[in-house]
Coordinates of N, CA and C in Angstrom, one line a residue:
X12 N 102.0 132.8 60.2 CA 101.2 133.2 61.4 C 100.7 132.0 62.2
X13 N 100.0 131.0 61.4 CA 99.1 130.0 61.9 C 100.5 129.0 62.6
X14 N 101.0 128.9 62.0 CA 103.0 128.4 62.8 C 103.3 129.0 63.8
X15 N 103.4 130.3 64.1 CA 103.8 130.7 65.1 C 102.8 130.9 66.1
X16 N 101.6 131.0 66.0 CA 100.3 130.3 67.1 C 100.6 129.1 67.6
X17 N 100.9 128.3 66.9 CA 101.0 127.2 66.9 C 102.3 127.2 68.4
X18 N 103.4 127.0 67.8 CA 104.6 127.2 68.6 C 104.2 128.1 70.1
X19 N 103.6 129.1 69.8 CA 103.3 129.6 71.0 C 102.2 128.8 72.1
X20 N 101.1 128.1 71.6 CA 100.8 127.4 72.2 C 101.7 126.0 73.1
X21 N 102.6 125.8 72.3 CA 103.4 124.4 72.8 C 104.2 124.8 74.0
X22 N 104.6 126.3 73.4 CA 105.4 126.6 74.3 C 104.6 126.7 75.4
X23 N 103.6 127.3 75.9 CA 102.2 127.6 77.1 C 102.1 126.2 77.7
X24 N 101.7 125.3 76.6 CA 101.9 124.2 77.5 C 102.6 123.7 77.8
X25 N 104.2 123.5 77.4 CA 105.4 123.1 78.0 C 105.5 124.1 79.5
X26 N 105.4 125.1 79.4 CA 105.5 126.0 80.4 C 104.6 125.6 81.7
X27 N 103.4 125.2 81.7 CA 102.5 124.8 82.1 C 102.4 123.3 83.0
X28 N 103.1 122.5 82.4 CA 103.1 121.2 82.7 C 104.3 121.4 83.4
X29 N 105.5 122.0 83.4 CA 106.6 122.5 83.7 C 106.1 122.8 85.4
X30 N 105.5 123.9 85.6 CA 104.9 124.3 86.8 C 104.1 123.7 87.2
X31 N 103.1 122.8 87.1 CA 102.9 121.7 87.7 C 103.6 120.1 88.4
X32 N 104.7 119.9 87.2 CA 105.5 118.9 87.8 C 106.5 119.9 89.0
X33 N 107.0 121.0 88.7 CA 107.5 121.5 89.8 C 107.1 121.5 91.4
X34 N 105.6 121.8 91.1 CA 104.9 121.8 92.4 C 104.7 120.6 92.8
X35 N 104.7 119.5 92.0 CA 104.6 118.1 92.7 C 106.3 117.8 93.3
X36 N 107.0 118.2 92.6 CA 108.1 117.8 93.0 C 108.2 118.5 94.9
X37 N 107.5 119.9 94.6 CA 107.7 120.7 96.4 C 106.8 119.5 97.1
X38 N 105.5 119.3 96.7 CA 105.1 118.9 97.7 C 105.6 117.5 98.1
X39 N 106.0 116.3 97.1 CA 106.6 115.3 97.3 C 108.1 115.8 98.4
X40 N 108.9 117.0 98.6 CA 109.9 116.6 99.0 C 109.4 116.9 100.6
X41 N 108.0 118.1 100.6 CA 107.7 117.9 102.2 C 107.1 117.0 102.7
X42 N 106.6 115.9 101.8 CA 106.0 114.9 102.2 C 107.1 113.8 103.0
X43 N 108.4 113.9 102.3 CA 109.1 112.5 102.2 C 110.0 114.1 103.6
X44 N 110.1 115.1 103.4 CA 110.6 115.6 104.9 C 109.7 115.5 106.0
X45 N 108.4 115.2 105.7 CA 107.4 115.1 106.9 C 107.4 113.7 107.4
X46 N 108.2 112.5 106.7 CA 108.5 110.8 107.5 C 108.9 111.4 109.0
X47 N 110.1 111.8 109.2 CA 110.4 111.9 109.9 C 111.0 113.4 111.2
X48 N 110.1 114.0 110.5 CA 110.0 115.3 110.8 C 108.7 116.3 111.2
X49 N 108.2 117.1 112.2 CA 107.4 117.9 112.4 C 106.6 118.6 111.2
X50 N 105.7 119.0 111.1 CA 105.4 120.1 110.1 C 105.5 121.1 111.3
X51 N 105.9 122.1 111.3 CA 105.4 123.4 112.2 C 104.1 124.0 111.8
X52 N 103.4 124.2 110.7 CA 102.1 124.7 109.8 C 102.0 123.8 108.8
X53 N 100.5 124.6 108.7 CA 100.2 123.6 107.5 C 99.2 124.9 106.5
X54 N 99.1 124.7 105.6 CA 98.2 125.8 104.8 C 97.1 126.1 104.9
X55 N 96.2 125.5 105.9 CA 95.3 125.4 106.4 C 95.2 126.2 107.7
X56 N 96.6 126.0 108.7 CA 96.5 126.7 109.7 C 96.7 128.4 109.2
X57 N 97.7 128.4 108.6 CA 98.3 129.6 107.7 C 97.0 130.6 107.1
X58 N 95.8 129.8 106.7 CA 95.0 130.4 105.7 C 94.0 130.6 107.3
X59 N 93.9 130.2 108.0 CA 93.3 130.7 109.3 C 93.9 131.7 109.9
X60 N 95.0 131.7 110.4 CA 95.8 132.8 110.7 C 95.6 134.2 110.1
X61 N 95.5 134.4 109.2 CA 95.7 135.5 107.9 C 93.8 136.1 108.2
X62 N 92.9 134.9 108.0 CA 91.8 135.4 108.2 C 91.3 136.0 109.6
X63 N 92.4 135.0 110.6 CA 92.1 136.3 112.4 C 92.4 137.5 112.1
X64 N 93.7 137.4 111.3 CA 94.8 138.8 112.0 C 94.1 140.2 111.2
X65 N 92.6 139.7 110.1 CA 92.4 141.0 109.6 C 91.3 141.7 110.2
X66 N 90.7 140.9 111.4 CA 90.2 141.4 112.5 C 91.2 141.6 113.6
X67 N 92.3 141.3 114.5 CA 92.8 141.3 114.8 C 94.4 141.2 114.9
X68 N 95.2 142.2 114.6 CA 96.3 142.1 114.2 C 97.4 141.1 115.1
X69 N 96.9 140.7 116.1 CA 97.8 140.3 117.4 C 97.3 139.1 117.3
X70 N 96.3 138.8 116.5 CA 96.3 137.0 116.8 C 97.3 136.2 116.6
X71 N 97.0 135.2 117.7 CA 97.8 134.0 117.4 C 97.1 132.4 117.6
X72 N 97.7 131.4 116.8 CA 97.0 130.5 116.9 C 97.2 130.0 117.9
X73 N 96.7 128.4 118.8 CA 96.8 127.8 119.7 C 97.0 125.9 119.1
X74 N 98.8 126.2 119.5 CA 98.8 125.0 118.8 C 100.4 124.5 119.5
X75 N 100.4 123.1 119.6 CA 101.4 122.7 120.5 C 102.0 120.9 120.2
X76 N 102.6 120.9 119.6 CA 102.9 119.5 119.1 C 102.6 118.3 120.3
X77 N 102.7 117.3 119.6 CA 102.7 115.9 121.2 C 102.9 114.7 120.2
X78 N 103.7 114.3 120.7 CA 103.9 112.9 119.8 C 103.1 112.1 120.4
X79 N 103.0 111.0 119.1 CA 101.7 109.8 119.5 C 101.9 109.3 120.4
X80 N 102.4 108.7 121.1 CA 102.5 108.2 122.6 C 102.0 109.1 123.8
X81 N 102.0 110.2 123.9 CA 101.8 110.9 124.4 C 100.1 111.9 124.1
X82 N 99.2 110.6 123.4 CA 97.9 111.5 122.8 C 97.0 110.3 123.4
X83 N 96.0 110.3 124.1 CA 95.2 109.3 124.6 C 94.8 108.2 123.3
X84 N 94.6 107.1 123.8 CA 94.3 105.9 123.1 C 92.7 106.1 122.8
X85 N 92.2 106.8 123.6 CA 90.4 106.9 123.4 C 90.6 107.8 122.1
X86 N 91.1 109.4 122.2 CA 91.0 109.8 121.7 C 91.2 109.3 120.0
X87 N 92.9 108.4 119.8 CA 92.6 108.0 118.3 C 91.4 106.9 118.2
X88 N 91.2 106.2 119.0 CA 89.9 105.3 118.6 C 88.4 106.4 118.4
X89 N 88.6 106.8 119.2 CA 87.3 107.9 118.5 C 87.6 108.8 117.0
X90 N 88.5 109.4 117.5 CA 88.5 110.1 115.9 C 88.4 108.9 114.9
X91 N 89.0 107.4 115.0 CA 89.0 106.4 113.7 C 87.7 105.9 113.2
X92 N 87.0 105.7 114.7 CA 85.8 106.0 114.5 C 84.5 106.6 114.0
X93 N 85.1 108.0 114.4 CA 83.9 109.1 113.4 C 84.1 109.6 112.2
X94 N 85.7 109.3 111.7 CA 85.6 110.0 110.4 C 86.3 108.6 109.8
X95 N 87.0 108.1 110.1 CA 87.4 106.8 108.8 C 87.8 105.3 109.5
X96 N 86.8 104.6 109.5 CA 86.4 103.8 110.1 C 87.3 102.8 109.4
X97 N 87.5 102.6 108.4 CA 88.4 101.5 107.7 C 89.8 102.2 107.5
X98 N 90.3 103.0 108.6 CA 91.4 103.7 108.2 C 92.7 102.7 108.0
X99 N 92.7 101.8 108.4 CA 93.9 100.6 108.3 C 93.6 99.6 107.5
X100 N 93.3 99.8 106.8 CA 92.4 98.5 105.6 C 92.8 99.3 104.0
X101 N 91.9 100.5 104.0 CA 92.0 101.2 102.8 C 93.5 101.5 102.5
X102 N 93.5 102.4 101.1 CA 95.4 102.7 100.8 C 95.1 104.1 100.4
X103 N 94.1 104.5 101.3 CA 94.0 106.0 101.1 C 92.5 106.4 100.7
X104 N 91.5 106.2 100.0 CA 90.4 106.3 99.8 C 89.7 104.9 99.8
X105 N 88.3 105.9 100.6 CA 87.2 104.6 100.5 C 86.2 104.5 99.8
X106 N 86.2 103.9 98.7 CA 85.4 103.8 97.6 C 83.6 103.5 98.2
X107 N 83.8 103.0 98.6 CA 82.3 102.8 99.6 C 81.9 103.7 100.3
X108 N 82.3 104.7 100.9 CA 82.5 105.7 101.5 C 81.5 107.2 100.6
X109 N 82.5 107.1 99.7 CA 82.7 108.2 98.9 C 81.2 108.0 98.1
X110 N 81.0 106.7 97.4 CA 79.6 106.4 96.8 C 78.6 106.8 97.4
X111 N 78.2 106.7 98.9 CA 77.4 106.6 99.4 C 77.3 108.5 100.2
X112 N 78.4 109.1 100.1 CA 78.6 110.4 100.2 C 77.9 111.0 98.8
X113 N 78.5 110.6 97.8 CA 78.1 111.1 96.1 C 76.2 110.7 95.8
X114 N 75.8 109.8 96.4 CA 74.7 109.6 96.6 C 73.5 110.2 97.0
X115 N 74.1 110.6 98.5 CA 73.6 111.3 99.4 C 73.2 112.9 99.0
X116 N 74.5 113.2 98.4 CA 74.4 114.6 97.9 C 73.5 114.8 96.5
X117 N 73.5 113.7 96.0 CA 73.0 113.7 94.8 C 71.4 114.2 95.3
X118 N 70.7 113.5 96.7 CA 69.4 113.3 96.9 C 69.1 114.6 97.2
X119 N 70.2 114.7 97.7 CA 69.9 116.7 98.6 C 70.3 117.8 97.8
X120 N 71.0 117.5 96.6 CA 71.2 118.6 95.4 C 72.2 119.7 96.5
X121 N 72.6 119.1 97.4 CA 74.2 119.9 97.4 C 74.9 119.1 98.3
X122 N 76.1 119.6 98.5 CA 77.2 118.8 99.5 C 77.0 118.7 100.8
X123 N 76.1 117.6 101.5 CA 75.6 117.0 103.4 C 76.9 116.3 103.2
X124 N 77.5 115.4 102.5 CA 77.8 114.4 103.2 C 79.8 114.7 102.5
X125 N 80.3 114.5 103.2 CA 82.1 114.0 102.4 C 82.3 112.2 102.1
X126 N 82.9 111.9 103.0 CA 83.6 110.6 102.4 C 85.4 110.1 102.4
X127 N 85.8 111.5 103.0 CA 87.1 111.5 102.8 C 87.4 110.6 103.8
X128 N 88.8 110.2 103.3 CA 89.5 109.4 104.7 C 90.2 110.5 105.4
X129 N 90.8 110.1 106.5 CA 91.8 110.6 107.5 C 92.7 111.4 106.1
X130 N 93.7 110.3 105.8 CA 94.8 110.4 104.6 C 94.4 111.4 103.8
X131 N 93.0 112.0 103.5 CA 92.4 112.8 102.6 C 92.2 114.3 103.3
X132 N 91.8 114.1 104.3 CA 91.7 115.3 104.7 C 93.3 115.7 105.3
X133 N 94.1 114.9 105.8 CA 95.5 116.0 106.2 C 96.0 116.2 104.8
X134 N 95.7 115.2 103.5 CA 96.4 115.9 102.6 C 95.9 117.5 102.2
X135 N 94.3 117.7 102.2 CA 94.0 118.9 102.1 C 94.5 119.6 103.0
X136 N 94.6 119.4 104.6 CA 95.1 120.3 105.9 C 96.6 121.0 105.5
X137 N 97.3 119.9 105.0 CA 98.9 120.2 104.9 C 98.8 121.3 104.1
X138 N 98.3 121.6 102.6 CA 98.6 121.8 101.2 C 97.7 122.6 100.6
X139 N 96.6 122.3 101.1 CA 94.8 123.4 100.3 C 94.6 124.1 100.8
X140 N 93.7 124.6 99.7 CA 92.6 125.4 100.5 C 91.6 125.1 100.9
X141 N 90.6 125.9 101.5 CA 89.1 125.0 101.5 C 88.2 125.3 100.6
X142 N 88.6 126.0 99.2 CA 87.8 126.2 98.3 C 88.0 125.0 97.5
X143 N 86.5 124.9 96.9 CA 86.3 123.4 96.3 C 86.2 123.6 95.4
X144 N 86.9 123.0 94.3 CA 87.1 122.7 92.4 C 87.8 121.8 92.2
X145 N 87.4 120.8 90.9 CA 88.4 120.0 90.6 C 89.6 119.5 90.8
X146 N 90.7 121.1 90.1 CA 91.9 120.9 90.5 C 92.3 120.6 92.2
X147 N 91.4 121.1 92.8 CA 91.7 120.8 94.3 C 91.5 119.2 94.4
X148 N 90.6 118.9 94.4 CA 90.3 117.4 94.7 C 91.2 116.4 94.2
X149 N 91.6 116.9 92.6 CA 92.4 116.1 91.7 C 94.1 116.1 92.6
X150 N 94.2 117.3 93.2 CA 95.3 117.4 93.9 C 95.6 116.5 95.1
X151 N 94.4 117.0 95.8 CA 94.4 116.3 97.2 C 94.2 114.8 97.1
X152 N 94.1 114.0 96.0 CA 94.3 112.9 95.3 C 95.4 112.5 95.4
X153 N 95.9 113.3 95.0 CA 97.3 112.9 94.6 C 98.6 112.6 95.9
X154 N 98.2 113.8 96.7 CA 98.8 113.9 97.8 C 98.2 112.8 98.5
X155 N 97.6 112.1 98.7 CA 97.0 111.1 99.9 C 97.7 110.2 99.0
X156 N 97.8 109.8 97.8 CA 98.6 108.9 97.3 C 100.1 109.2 97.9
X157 N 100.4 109.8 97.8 CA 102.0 110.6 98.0 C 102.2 109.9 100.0
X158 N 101.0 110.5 100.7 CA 101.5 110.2 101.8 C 101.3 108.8 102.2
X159 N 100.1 108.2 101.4 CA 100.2 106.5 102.0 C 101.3 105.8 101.5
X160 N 101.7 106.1 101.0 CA 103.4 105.2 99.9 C 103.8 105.9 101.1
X161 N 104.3 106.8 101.5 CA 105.8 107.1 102.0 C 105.2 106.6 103.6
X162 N 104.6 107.4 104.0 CA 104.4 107.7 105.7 C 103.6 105.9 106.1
X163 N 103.7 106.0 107.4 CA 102.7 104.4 107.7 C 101.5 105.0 108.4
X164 N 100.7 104.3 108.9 CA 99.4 104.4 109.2 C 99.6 105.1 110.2
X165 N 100.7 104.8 111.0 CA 100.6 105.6 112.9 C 101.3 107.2 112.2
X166 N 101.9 107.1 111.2 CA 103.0 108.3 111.2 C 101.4 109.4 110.4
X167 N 100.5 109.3 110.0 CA 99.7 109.8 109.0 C 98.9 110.3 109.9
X168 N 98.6 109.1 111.4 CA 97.4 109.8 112.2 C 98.1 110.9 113.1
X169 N 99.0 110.4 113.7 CA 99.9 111.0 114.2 C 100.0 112.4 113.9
X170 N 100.2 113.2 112.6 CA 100.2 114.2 112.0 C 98.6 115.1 112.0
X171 N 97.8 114.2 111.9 CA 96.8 114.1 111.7 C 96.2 114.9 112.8
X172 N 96.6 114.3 114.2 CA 95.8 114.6 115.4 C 96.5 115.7 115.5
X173 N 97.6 116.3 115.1 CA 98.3 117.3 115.8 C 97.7 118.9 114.7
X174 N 97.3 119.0 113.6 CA 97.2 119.8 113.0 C 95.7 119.8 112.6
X175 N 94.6 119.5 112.6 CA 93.5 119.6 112.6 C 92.7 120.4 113.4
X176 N 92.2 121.5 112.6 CA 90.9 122.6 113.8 C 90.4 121.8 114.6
X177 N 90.3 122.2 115.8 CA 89.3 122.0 116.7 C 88.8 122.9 117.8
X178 N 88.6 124.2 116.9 CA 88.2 125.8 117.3 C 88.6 126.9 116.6
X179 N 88.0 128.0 117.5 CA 88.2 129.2 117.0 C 89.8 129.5 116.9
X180 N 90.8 129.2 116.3 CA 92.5 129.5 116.1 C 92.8 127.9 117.1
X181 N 91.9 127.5 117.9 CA 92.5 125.7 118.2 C 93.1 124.5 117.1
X182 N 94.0 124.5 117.3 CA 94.8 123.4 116.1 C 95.5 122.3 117.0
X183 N 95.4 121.1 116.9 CA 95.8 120.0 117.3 C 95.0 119.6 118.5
X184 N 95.5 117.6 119.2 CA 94.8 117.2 120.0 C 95.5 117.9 121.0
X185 N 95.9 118.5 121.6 CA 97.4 119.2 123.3 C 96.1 120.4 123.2
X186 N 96.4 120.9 122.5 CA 96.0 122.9 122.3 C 94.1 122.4 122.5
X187 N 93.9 121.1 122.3 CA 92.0 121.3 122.1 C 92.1 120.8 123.4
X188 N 92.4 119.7 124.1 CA 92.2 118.7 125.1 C 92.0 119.9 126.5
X189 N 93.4 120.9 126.1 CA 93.8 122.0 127.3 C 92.5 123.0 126.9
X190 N 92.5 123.5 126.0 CA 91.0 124.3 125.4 C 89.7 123.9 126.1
X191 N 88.8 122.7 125.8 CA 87.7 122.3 126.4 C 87.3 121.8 127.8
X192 N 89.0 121.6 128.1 CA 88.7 120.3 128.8 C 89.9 120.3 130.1
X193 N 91.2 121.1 130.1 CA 92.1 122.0 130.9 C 92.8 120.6 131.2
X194 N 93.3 119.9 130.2 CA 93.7 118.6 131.0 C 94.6 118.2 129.3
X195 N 96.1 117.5 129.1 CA 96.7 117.3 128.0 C 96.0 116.3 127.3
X196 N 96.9 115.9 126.2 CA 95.8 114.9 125.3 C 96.0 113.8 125.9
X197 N 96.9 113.2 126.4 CA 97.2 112.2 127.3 C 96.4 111.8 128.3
X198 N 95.9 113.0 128.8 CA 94.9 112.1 130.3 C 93.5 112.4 129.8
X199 N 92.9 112.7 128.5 CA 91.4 112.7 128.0 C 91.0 111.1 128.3
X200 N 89.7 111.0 128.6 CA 88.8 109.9 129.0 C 88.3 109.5 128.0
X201 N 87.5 108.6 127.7 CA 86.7 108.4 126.9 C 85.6 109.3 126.2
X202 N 84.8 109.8 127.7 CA 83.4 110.7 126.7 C 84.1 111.9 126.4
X203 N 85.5 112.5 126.5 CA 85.9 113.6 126.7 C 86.3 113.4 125.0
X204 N 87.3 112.6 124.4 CA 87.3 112.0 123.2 C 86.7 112.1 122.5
X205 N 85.6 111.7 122.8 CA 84.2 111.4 122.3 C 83.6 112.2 121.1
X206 N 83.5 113.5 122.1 CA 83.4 115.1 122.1 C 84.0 116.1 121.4
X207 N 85.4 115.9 121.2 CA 86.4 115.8 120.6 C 86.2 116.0 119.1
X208 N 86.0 114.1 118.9 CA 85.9 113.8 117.8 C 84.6 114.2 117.4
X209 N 83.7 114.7 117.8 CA 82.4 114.5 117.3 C 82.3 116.6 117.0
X210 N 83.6 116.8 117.5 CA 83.9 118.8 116.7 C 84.2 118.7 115.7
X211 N 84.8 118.0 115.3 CA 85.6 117.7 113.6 C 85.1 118.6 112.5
X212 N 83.7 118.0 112.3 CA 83.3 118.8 110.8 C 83.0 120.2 111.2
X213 N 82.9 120.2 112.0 CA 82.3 121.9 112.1 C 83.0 122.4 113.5
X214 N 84.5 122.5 113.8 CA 85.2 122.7 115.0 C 84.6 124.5 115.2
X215 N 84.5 125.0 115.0 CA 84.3 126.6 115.4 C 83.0 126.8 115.7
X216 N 81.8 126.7 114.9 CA 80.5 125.9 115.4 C 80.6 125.5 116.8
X217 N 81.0 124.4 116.8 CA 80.7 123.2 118.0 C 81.6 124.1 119.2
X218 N 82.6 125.0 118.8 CA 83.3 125.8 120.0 C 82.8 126.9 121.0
X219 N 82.0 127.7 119.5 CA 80.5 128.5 119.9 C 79.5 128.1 120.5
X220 N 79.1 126.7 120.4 CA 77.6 126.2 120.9 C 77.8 124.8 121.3
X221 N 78.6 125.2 122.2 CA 78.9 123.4 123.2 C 78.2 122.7 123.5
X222 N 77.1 123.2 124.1 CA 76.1 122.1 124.2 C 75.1 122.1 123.0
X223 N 75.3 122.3 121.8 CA 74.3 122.1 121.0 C 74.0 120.4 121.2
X224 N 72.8 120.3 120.9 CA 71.9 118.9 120.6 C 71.9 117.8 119.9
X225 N 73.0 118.2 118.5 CA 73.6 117.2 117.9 C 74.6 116.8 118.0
X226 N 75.5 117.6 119.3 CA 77.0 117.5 119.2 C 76.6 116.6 120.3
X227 N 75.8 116.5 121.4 CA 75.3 115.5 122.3 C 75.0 114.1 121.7
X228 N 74.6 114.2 120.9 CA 73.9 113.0 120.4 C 75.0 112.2 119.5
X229 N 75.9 113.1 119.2 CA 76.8 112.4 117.9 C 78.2 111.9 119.0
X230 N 78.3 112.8 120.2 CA 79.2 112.3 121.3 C 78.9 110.3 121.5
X231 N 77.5 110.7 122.0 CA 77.2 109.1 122.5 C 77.1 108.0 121.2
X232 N 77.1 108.6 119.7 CA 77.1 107.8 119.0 C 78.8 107.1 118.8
X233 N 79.6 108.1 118.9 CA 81.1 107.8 118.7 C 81.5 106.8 119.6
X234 N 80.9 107.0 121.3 CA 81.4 106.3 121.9 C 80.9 105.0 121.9
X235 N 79.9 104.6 121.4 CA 79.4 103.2 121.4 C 80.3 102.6 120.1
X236 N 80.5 103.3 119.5 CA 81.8 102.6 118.1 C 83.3 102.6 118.7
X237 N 83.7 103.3 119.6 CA 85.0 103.6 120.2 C 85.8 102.3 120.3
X238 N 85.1 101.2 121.0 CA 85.7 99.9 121.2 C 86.3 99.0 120.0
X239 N 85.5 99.0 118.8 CA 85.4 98.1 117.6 C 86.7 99.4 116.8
X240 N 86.8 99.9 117.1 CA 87.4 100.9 116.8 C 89.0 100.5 116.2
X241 N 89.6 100.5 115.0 CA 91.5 99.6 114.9 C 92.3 100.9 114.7
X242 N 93.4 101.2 115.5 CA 94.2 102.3 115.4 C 95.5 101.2 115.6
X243 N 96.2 102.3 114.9 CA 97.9 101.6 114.3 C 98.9 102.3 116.1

């Protein structure tokens, strides 16, 4: 009896480890098909979708590709800006970053602050959920590993700016720039950027209450960093 527990257990975990390396193997091959290729979705837009359509059956998202040449130069210097300021330096996580995030939260006994890079959050955009546990994090770990080895720094933001909320079903810089501001990502200004960047952590929020008081204040803080700012 105690043998064949036994066996049964090895087999669970052969089974186990089995479906794990499987799923690294999917996500590795859309990673190494995302070098040179589009995503059309990402699990993130997907897991938004699903949550309109059960208030509304006819939703649809707002979302429109634009390759990096064609996405304002303010705009990536602001986003580099407000959310990963060493984005060209690091190889995917900022240990400095993250400390001073882990810190913070520690003072406030819950989660104020992140820490992620760029690289960190599209790996969660592409692949997660936004439910938070270990295995998530240990994942999205992995994946930011996965996309700094393959993809280069322009190909990572690049992806980056095109699939990220920035509203209620708004996904990408084309779909937000025309959304706020009736104008492509191409001809945004500087404070318009700014603004932009400064929707990030809380894009549905900030799409509800445009002029809130901190979205003013965090605008003018982005733009005084904008210049010092290094994009690939």
């Amino acid at each position: 009896m105690l043998r064949f527990l036994w066996r049964s257990l090895l087999l669970l975990l052969g089974v186990a480890i089995g479906l794990v390396l499987a799923y690294q193997l999917w996500v590795f091959a859309h990673v190494w098909w995302w070098v040179d290729h589009n995503p059309t979705t990402t699990a993130f837009m997907a897991d938004r979708l699903e949550r309109m359509r059960e208030k509304n059956p006819k939703a649809q998202l707002r979302h429109a590709w634009v390759p990096y040449p064609r996405i304002s130069s303010h705009l990536k210097r602001a986003i580099v800006a407000a959310e990963d300021g060493k984005f060209l330096d690091h190889e995917g996580f900022d240990w400095e970053a993250i400390q001073k995030a882990h810190e913070k939260n520690l003072k406030h006994k819950r989660v104020v602050a992140g820490g992620s890079t760029i690289s960190q959050q599209l790996a969660k955009n592409l692949f997660l959920s936004g439910r938070r546990s270990p295995w998530r994090k240990a994942q999205e770990a992995v994946i930011t590993v996965m996309l700094e080895t393959m993809m280069s720094k322009r190909r990572i933001l690049e992806i980056y700016l095109n699939v990220i909320e920035w509203g209620d079903g708004v996904f990408g810089a084309e779909a937000a720039s025309r959304h706020y501001f009736g104008v492509s990502a191409a001809q945004l200004g500087p404070q318009q950027a700014a603004r932009l960047a400064s929707m990030v952590p809380n894009p549905r929020f900030y799409d509800r209450n445009r002029q809130a008081a901190w979205l003013n204040t965090k605008t003018r803080l982005i733009m005084g960093r904008m210049n010092s700012a290094q994009i690939p």
